Short mmCIF file of C-alpha atoms in Angstrom, two decimals:
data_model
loop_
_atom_site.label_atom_id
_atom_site.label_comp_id
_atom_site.label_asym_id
_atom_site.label_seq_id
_atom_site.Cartn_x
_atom_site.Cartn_y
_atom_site.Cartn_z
CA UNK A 1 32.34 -63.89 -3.67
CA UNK A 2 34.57 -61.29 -4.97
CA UNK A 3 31.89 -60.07 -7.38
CA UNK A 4 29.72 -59.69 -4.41
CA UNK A 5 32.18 -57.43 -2.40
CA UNK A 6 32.73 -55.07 -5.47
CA UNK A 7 29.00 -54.62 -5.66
CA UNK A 8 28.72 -54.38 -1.67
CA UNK A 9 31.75 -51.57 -1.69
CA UNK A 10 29.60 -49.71 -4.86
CA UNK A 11 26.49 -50.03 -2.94
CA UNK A 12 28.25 -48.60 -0.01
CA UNK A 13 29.64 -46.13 -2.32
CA UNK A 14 26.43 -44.99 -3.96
CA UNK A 15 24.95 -44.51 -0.83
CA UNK A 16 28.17 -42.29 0.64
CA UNK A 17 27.47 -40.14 -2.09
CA UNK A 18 23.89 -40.05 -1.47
CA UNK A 19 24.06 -38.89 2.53
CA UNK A 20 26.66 -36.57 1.13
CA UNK A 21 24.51 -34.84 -1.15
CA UNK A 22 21.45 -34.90 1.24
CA UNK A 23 23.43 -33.36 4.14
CA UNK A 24 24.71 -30.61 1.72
CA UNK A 25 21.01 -29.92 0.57
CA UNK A 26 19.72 -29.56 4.28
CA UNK A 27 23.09 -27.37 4.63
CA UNK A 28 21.58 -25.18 2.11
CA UNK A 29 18.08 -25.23 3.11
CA UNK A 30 19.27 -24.38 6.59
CA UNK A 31 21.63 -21.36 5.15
CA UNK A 32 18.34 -20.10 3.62
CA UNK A 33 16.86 -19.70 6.94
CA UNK A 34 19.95 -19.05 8.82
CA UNK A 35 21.04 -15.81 6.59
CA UNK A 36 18.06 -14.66 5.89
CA UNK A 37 17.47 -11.18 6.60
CA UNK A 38 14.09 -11.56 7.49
CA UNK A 39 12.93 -13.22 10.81
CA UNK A 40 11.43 -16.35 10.42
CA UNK A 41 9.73 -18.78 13.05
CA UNK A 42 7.99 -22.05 12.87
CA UNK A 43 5.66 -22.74 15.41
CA UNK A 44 3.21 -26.03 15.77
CA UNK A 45 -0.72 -25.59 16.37
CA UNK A 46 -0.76 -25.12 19.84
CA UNK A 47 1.33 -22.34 19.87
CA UNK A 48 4.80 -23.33 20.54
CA UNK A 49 7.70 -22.06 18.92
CA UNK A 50 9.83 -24.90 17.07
CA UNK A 51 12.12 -22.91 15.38
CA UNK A 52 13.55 -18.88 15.20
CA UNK A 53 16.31 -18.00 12.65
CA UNK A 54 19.09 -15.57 13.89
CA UNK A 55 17.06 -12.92 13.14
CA UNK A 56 13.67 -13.72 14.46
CA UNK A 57 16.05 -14.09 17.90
CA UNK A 58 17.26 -10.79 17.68
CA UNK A 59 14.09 -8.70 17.69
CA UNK A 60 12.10 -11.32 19.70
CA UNK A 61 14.60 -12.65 22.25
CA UNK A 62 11.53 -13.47 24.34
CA UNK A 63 9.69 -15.27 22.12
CA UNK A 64 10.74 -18.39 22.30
CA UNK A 65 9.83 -18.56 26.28
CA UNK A 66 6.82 -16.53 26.12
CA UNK A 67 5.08 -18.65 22.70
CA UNK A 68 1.71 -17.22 21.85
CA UNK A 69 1.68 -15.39 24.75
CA UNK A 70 4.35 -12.69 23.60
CA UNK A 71 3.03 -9.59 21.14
CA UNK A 72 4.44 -11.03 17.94
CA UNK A 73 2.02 -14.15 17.89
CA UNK A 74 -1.19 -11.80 19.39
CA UNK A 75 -4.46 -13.83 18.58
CA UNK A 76 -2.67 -16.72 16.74
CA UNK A 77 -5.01 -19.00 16.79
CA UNK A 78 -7.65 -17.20 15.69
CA UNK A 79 -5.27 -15.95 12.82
CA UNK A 80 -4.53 -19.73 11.70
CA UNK A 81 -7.81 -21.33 12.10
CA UNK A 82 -8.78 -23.12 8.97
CA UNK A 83 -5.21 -22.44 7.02
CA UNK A 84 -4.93 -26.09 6.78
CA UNK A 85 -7.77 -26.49 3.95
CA UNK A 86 -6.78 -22.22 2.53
CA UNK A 87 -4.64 -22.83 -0.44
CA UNK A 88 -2.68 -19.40 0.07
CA UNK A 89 -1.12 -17.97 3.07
CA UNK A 90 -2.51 -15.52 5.82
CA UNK A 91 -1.06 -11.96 5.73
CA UNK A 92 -1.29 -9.67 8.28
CA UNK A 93 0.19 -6.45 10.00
CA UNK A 94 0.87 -6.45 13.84
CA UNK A 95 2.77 -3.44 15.76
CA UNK A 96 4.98 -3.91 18.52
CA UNK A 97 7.08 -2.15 21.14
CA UNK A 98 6.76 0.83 18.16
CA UNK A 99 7.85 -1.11 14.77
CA UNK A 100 5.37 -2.62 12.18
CA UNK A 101 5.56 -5.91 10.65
CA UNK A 102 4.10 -7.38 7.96
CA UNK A 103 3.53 -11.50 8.59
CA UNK A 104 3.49 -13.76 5.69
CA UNK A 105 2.00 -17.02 7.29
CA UNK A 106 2.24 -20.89 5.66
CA UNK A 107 0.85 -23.93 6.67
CA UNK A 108 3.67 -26.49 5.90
CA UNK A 109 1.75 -29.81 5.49
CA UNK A 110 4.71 -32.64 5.28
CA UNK A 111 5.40 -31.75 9.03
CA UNK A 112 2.23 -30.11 10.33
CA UNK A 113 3.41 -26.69 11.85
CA UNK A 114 2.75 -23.09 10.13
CA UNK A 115 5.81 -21.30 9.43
CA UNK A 116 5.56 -16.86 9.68
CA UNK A 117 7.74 -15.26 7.79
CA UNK A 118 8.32 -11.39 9.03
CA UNK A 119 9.07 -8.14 7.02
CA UNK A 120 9.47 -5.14 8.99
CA UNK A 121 7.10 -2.36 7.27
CA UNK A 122 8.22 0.57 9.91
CA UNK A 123 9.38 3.01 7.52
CA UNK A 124 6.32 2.18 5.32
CA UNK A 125 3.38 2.75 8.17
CA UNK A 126 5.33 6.01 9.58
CA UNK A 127 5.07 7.03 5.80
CA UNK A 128 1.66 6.33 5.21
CA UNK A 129 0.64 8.29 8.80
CA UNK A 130 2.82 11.57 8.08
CA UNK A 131 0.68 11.69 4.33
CA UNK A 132 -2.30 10.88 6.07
CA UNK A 133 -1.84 13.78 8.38
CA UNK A 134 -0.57 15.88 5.85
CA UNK A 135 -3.54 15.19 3.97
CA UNK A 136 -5.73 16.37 7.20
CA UNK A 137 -4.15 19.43 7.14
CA UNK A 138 -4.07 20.34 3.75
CA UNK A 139 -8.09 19.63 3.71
CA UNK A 140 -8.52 22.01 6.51
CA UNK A 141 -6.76 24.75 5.06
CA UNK A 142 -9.17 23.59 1.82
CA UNK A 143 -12.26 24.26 4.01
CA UNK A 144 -11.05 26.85 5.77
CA UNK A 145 -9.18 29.27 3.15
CA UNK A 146 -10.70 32.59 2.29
CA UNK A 147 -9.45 31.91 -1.51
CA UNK A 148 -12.36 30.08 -3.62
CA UNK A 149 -11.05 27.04 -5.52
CA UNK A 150 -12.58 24.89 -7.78
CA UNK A 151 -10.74 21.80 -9.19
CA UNK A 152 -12.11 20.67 -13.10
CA UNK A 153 -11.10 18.28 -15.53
CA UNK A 154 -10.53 19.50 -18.94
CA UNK A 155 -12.84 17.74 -21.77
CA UNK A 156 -11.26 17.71 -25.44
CA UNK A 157 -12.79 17.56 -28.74
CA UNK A 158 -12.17 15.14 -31.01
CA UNK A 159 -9.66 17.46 -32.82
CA UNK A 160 -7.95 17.48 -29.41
CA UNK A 161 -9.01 20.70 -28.18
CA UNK A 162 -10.09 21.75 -24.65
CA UNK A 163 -14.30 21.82 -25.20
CA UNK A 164 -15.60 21.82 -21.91
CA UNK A 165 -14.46 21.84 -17.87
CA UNK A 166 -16.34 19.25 -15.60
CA UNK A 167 -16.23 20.60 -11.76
CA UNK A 168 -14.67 17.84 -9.49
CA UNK A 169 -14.03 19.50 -6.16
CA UNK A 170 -15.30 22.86 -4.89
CA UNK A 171 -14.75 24.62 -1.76
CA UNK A 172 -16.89 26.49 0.93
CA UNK A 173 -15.33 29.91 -0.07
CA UNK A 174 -15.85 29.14 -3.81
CA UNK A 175 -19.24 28.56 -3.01
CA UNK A 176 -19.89 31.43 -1.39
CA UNK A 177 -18.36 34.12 -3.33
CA UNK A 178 -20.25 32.61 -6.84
CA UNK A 179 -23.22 31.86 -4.80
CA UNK A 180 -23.23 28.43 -6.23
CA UNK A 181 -23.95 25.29 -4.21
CA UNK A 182 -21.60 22.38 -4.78
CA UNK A 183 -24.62 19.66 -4.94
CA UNK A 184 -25.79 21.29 -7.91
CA UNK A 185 -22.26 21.86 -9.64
CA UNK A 186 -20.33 18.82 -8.98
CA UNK A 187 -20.33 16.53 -11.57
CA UNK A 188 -21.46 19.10 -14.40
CA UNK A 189 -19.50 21.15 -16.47
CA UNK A 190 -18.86 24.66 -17.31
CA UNK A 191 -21.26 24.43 -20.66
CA UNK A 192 -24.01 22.88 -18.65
CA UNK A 193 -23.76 25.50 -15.40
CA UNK A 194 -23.09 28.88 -18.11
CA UNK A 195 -25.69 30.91 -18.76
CA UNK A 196 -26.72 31.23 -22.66
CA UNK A 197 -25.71 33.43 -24.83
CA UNK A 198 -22.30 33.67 -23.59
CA UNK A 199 -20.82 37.29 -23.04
CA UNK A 200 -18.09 38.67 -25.19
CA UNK A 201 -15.94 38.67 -21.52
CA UNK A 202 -17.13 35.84 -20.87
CA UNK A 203 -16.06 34.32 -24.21
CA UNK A 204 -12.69 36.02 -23.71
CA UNK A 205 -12.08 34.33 -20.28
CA UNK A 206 -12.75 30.49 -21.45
CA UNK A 207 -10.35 31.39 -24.04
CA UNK A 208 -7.66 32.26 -21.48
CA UNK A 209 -8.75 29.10 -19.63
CA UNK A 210 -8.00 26.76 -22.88
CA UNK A 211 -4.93 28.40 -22.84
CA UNK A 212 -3.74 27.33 -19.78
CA UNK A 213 -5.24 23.64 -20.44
CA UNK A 214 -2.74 23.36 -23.42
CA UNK A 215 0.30 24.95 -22.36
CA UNK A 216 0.36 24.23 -18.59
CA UNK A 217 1.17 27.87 -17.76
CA UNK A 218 -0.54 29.55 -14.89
CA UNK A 219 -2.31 32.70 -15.75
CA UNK A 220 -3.55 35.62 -13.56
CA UNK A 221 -6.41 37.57 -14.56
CA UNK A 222 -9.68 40.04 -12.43
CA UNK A 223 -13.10 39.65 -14.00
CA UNK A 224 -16.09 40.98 -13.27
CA UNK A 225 -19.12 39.00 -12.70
CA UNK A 226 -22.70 40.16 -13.99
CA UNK A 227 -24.41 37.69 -11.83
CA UNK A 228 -23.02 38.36 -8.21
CA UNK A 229 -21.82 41.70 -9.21
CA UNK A 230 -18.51 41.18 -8.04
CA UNK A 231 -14.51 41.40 -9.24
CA UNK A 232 -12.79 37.73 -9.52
#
């Protein structure tokens, strides 16, 4: 009988130590969501939010109350259809009251709800609009500049010297002070486009133009053009 009591109190013992160790994992697990800097929700198929971390309830106070219905779940169900047989997650970028986020969204099989994990991508989408509108502007004053200017990418020999130029970009005013179309230079290069035998200046210039390929310094220089009888 005794024997049986020492092995009841070790049982009862064992599986103390057990509950304590499985509440203090769940503790942990829930710190993970808890302190996370990163909102995160859990929300079940039909749209109802199970779960917000302290984050998630400070930018979407309403979302809780308003489900699928408020801006941060827009067209959730047609976002999650089919997750449950995708092996990878759904990713996707949604804008609201003026901030971007990025959701990372799981289906979490062992209790049958998806769980969206937020990243706020603001900075990163205000960034990518003031390049793309710097870009704009810098391609109209590319159009619209008096200056010609013709972008080329150097070609080395095998002794690792500049050979030849191939033309990459040309613009309007570069085409119409050499009188050459860009259709027909685009793609070719300066040996292909030259006309044959090369003049003496004209020898002089390309040597200038290596130059500059191998040291990286700009140079200034006029020349005059046989062909459209003009001063460059």
């Amino acid at each position: 009988m005794q024997q049986k009591d020492k092995k009841d109190k070790q049982l009862q013992k064992q599986l103390a130590q057990m509950t304590k160790e499985r509440d203090s994992l769940q503790s942990r697990l829930a710190s993970f969501a808890d302190y996370n800097p990163r909102p995160i929700i859990e929300v079940d198929f039909k749209g109802k939010v199970l779960y917000m971390n302290p984050r998630a309830y400070s930018e979407f106070p309403q979302l809780k109350k308003k489900g699928i219905k408020h801006p941060y779940l827009a067209d959730f169900k047609k976002t999650v259809a089919g997750i449950k047989t995708k092996k990878k997650g759904v990713v996707r970028e949604i804008e609201f009251k003026g901030m971007w986020w990025r959701q990372n969204i799981y289906y979490i099989p062992v209790f049958n709800f998806i769980r969206i994990f937020g990243l706020d991508i603001t900075d990163r989408k205000n960034l990518e609009n003031d390049l793309r509108a710097n870009e704009n502007r810098y391609h109209m004053l590319f159009e619209k500049m008096n200056y010609g200017y013709a972008l080329q990418d150097i070609i080395f020999d095998k002794n690792g010297k500049p050979s030849d130029y191939q033309f990459i970009v040309v613009n309007p005013a570069f085409e119409k002070l050499t009188k050459m179309k860009k259709d027909l230079i685009i793609g070719k290069t300066a040996n292909q486009i030259a006309r044959r035998p090369l003049t003496k200046e004209a020898i002089e210039t390309r040597k200038k133009y290596d130059h500059v390929a191998v040291t990286g310094k700009p140079l200034y220089l006029e020349n005059y053009n046989e062909k459209t009888k003009k001063y460059f």
